[in-house]
CSV table of C-alpha atoms in Angstrom, one decimal:
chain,number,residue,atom,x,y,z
A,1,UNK,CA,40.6,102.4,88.9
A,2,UNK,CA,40.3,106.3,88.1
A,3,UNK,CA,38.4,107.8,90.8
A,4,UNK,CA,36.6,111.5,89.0
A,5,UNK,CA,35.0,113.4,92.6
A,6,UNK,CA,35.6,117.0,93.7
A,7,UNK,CA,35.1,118.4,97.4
A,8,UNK,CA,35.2,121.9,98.3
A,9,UNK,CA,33.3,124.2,100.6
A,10,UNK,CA,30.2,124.4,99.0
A,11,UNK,CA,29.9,120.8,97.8
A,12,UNK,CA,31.0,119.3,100.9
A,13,UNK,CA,33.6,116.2,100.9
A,14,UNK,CA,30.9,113.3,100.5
A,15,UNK,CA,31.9,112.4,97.1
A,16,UNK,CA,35.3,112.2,98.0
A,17,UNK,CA,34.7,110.0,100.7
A,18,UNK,CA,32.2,107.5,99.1
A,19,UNK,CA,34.7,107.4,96.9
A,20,UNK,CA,37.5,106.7,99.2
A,21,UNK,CA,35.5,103.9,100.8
A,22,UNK,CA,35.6,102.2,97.5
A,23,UNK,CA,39.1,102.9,96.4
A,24,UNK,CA,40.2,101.4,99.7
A,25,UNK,CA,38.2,98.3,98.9
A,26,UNK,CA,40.2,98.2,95.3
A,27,UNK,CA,43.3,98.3,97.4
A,28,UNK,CA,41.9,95.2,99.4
A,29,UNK,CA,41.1,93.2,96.2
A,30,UNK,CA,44.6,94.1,94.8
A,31,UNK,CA,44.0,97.0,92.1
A,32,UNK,CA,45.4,100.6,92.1
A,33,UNK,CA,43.5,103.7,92.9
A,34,UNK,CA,44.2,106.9,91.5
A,35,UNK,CA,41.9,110.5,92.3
A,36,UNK,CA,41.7,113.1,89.7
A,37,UNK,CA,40.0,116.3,91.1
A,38,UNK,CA,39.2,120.4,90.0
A,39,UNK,CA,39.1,121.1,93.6
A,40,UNK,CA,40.0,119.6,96.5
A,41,UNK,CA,41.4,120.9,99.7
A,42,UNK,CA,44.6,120.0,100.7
A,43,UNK,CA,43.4,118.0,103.9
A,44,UNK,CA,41.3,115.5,101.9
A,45,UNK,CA,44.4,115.6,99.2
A,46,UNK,CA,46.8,114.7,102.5
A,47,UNK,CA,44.2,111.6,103.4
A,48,UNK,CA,43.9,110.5,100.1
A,49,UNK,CA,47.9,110.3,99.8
A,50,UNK,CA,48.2,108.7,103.1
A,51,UNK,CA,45.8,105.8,101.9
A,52,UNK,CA,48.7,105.0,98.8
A,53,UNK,CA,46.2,107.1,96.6
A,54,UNK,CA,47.8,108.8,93.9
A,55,UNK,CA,46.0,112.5,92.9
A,56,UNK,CA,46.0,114.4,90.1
A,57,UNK,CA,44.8,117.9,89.9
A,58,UNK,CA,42.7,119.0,86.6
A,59,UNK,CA,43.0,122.8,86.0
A,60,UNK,CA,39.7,123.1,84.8
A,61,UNK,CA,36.3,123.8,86.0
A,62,UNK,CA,34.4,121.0,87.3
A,63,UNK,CA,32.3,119.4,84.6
A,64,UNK,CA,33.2,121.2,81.8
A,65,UNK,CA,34.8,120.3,78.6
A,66,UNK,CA,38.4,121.0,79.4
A,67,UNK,CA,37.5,118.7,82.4
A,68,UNK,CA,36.3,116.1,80.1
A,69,UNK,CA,39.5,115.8,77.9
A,70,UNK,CA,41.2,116.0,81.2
A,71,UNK,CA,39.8,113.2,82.5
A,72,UNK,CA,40.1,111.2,79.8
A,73,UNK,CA,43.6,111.8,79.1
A,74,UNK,CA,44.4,111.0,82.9
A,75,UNK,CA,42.9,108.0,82.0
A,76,UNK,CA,44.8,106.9,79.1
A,77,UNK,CA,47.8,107.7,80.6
A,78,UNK,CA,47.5,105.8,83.4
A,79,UNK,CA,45.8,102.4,81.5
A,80,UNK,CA,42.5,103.1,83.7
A,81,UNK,CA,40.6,99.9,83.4
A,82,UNK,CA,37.2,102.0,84.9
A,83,UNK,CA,36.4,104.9,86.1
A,84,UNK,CA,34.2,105.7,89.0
A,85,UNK,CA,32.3,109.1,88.5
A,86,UNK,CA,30.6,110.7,91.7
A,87,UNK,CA,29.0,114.2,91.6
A,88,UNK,CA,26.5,116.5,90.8
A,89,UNK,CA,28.5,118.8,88.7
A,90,UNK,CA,28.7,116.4,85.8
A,91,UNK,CA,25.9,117.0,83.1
A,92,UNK,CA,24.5,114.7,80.6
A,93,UNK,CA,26.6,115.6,77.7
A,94,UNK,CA,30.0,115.5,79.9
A,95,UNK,CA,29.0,112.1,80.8
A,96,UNK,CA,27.7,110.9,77.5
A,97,UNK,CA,31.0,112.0,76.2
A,98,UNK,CA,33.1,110.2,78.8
A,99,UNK,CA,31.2,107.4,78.1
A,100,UNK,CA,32.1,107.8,74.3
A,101,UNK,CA,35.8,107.2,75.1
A,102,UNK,CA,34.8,103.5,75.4
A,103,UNK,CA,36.2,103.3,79.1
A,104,UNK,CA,33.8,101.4,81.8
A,105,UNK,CA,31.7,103.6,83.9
A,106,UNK,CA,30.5,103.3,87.7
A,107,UNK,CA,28.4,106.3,88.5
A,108,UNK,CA,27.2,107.4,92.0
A,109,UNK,CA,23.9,108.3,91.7
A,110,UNK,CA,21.2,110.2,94.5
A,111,UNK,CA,18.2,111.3,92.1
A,112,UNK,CA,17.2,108.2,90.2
A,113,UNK,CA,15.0,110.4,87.9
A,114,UNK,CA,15.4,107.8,84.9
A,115,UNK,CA,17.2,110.3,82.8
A,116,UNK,CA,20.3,108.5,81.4
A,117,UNK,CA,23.5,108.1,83.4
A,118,UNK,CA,25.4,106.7,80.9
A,119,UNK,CA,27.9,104.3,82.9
A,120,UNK,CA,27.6,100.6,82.7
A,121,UNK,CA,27.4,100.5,87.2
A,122,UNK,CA,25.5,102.7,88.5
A,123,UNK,CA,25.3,103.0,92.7
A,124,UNK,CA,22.5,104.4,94.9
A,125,UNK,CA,22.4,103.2,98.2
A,126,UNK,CA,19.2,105.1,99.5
A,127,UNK,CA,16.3,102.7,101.6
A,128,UNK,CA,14.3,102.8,98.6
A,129,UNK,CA,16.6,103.3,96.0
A,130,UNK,CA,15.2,99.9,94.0
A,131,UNK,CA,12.0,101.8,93.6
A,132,UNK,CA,13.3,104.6,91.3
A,133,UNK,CA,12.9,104.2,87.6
A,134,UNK,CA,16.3,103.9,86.9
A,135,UNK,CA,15.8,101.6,83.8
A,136,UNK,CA,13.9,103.9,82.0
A,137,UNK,CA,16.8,105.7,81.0
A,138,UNK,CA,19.7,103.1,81.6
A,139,UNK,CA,18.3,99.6,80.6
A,140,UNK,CA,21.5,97.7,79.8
A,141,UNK,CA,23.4,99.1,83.3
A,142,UNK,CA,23.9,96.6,86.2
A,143,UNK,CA,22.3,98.6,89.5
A,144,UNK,CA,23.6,98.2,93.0
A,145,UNK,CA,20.8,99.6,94.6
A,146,UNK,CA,19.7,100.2,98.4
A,147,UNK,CA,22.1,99.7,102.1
A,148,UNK,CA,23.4,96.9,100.8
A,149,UNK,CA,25.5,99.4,98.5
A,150,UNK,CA,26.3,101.6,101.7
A,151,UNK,CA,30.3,102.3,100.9
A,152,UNK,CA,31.8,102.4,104.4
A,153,UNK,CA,35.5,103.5,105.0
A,154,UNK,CA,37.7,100.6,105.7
A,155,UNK,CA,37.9,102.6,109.5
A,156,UNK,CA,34.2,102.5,109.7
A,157,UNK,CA,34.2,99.0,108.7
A,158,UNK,CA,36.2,97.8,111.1
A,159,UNK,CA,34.7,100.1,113.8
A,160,UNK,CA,31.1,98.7,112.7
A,161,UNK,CA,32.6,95.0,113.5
A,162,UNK,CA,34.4,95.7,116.4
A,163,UNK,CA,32.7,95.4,120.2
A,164,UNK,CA,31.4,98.6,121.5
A,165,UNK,CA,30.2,99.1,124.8
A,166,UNK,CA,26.3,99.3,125.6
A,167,UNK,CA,24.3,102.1,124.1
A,168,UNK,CA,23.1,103.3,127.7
A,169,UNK,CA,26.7,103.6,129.0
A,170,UNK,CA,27.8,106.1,126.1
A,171,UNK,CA,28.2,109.1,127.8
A,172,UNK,CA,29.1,111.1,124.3
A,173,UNK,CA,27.4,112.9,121.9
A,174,UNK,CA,28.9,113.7,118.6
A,175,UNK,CA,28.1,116.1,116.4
A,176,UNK,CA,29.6,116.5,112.8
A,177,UNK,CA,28.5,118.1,109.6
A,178,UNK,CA,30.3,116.6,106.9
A,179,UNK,CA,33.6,117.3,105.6
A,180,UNK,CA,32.3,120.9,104.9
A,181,UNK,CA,29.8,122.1,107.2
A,182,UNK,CA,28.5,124.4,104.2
A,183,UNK,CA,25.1,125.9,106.1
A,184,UNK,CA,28.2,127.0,108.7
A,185,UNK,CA,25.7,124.6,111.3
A,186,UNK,CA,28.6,123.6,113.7
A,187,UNK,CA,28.9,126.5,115.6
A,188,UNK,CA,25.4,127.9,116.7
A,189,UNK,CA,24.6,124.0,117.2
A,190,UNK,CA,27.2,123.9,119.5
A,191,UNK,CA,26.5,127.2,121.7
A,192,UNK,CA,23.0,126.0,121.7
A,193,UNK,CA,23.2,122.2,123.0
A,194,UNK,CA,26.7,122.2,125.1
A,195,UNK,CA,25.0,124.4,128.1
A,196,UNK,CA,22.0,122.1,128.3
A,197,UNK,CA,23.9,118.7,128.5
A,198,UNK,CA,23.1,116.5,131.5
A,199,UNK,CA,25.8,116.4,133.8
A,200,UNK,CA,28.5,113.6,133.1
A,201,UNK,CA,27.5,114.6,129.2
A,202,UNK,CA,29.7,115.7,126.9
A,203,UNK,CA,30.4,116.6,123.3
A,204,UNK,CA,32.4,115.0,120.4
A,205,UNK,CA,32.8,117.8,118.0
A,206,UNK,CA,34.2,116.8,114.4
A,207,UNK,CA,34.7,119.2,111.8
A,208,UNK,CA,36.2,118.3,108.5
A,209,UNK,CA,38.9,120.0,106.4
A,210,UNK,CA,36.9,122.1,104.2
A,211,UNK,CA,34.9,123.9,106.8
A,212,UNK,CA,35.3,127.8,106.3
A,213,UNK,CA,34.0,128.9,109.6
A,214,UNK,CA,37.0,126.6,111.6
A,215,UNK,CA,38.0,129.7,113.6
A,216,UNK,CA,34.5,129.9,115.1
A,217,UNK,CA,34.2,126.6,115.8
A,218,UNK,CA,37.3,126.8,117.6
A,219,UNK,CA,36.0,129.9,119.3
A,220,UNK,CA,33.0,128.1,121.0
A,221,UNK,CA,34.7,125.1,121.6
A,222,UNK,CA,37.1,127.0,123.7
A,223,UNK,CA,34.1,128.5,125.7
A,224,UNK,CA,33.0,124.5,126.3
A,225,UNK,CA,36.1,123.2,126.8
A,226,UNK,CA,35.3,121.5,130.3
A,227,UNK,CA,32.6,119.0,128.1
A,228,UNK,CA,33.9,119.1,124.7
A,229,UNK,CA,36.2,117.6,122.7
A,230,UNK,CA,37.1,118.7,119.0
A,231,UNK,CA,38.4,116.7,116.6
A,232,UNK,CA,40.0,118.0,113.0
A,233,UNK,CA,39.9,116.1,110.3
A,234,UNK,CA,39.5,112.9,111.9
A,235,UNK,CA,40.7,109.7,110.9
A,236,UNK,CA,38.8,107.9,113.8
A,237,UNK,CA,35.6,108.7,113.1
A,238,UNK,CA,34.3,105.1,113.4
A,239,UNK,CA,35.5,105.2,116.7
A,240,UNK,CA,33.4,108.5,117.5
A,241,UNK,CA,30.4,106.9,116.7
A,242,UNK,CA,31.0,103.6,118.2
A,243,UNK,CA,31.3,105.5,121.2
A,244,UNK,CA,28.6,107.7,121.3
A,245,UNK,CA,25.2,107.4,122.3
A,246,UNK,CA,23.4,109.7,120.1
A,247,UNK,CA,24.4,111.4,117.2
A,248,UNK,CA,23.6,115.0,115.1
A,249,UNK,CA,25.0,114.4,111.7
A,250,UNK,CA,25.0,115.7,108.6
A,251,UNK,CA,22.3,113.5,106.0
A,252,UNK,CA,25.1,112.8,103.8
A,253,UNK,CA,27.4,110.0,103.7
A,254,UNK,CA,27.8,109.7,107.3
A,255,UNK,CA,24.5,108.1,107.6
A,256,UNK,CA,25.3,105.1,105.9
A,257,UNK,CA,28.2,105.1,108.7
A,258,UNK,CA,26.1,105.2,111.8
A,259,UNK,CA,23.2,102.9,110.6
A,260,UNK,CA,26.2,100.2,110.3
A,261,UNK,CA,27.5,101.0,113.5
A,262,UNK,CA,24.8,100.7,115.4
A,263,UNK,CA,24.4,104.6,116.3
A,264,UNK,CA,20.9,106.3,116.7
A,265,UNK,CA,21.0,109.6,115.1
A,266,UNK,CA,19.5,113.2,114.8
A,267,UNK,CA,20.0,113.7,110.6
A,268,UNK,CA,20.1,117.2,109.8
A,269,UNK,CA,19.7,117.7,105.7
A,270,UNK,CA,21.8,120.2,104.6
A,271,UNK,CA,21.0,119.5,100.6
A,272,UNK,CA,18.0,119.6,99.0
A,273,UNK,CA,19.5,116.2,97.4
A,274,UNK,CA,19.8,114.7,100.7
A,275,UNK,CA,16.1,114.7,102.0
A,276,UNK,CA,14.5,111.7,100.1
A,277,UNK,CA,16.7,109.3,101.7
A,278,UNK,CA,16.7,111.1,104.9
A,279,UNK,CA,12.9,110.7,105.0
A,280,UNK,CA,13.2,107.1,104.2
A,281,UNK,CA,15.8,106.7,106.9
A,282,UNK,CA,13.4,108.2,109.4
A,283,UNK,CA,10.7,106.1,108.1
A,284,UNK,CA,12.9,102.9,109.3
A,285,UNK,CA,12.7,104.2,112.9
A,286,UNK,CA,16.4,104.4,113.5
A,287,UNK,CA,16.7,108.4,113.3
A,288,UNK,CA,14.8,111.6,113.8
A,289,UNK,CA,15.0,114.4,110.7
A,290,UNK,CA,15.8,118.0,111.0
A,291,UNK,CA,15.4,120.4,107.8
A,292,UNK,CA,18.6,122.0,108.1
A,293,UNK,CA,17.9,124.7,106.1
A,294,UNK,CA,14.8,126.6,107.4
A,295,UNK,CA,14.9,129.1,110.0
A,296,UNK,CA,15.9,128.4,113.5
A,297,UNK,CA,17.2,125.3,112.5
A,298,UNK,CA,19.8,125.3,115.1
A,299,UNK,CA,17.6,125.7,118.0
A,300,UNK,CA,15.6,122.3,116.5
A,301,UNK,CA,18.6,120.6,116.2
A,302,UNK,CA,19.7,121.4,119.8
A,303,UNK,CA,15.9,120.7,121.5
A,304,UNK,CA,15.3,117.4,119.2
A,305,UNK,CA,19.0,115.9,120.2
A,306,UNK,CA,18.1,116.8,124.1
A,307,UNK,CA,15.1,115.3,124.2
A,308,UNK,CA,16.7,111.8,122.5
A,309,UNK,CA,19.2,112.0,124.8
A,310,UNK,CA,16.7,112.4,128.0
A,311,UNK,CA,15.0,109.4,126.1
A,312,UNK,CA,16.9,106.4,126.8
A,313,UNK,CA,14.8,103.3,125.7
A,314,UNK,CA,13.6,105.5,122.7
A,315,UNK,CA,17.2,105.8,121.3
A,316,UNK,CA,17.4,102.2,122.3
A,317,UNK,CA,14.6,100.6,120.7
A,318,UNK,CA,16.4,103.1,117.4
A,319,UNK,CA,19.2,101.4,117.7
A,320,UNK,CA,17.5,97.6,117.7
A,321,UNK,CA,15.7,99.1,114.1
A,322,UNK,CA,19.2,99.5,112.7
A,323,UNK,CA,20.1,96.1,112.9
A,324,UNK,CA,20.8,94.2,109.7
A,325,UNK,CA,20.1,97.6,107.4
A,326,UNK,CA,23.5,98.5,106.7
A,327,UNK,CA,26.1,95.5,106.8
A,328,UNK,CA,29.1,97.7,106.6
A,329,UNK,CA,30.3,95.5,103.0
A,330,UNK,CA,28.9,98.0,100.5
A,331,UNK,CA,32.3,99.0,99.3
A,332,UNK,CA,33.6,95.9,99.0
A,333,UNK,CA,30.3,94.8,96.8
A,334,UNK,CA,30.7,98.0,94.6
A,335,UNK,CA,34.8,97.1,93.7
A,336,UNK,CA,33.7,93.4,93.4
A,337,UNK,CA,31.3,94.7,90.9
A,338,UNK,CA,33.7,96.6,89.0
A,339,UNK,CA,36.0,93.7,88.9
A,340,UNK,CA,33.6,91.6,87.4
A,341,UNK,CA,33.0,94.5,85.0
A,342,UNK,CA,36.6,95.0,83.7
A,343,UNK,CA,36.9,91.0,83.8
A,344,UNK,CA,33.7,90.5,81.3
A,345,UNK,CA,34.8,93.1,79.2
């Protein structure tokens, strides 16, 4: 399976890391995965190697047409039987014509706006995602809609369905904003909550690969030192949240992650992309939603995490709403599904 995603520090790493989850569950069902990327930092390359994923680089802007006959070339070479396309960069006509090379598609989709996708799959895993007029504009595609689509990481998997200790005896609170951190959140989120913990309290900071502003993060850590913890680039980041009893996350990928684990969160949206589905997580009960792009935003972060954490049978009776929403097999559905797919055709 040809994997097409980019990550960067303005798009973040969540397409790369859906992605990942999915390639993974190829892996499990016996295929091949291989990435082709325009950008990608070399961290996310390093992890992507380390899973036995082969990457190829495309010297071409993402989604335009050099990309496309780079894509498809990769493709050829390599005997794809499918290619999984995640991203926003990728307009109609790029996809119409990668479509027209005859391969199998599986798109990742987050706007359901019924326009055509043009891949024979197409993934959204939002709460209400089966409410979107997706066959308007893609009648003949097979859709693997809502949590049940959730594609975990085989780590967060495994964390998910692992024993974690009570939610009331988690002393930790994690905080991570994607692979990127593009609104640069980290840091002033940090300087505003790590003084206010309760004693006893302390702070998981994870920052991902991509983030520009690592040298201030690693400033204020350094200033917190005595009740925080950074982490780089994690690859135990199912662990972080199986240990901790609240946490402020990004509303990207990551929220399919916690809701599996079990985690009550503070979702910050840092997209306008990301705030349908971060409303309809709220609307389930398990998390509370901060615009993470208005003013003073880190100061609401800070006070609505606080006041959670001060709140222990509220995050409690969050946690009892996550259960049975996310089953932590979404990946392994979605490369079932392309199986099938490639089998049929």
């Amino acid at each position: 399976m040809l994997f097409r995603a980019d990550a960067g520090a303005s798009i973040g790493a969540g397409h790369v890391m859906r992605c990942l989850a999915v390639a993974e569950a190829v892996q499990e069902l016996g295929g091949d995965a291989l990435f082709a990327a325009a950008s990608l930092p070399p961290a996310l390359e390093d992890r992507l190697r380390a899973a036995g994923i082969a990457v190829r680089r495309i010297a071409a802007d993402a989604g335009s047409a050099a990309d496309l006959v780079a894509t498809g070339a990769i493709a050829a070479e390599t005997g794809a039987a499918a290619v999984v396309l995640d991203g926003y960069g990728f307009g109609e006509d790029w996809r119409a014509g990668l479509a027209g090379t005859g391969l199998r598609i599986l798109a990742f989709d987050d706007a359901g706006t019924g326009e055509p996708i043009h891949a024979g799959l197409i993934v959204n895993a939002a709460p209400d995602a089966g409410l979107l007029p997706y066959r308007k504009g893609n009648p003949a595609a097979r859709l693997l809609l809502g949590p049940a689509y959730a594609p975990l990481r085989r780590e967060v998997r495994e964390a998910a369905a692992a024993a974690k200790p009570p939610l009331e005896e988690r002393r930790g609170l994690l905080v991570t904003f994607g692979g990127s951190d593009p609104l640069g959140l980290t840091a002033p989120v940090i300087e505003r909550l790590a003084p206010r913990l309760p004693p006893g309290v302390w702070l998981d900071v994870a920052v991902g690969g991509a983030v520009r502003d690592a040298g201030a993060v690693e400033a204020v850590a350094e200033r917190f030192k005595d009740s925080l913890r950074l982490h780089r680039d994690t690859p135990r980041m199912g662990h972080l949240m199986a240990q901790a009893g609240l946490a402020v996350s990004a509303a990207g990928t990551t929220t399919g992650e916690l809701a599996a684990i079990g985690t009550p969160a503070v979702l910050v949206t840092i997209a306008d992309n990301q705030l349908e589905a971060a409303r309809q997580s709220e609307a389930l009960g398990w998390c509370a939603l901060v615009p993470g792009q208005t003013e003073g935003a880190p100061e609401r972060i800070a006070d609505v995490a606080l006041e959670l954490w001060a709140d222990p049978a509220r995050r409690r009776a969050m946690a009892d709403k996550l259960a049975g929403i996310v089953d932590g097999q979404g990946a392994v559905r979605i490369a079932r599904a392309l199986a099938e797919a490639v089998t049929r055709r």
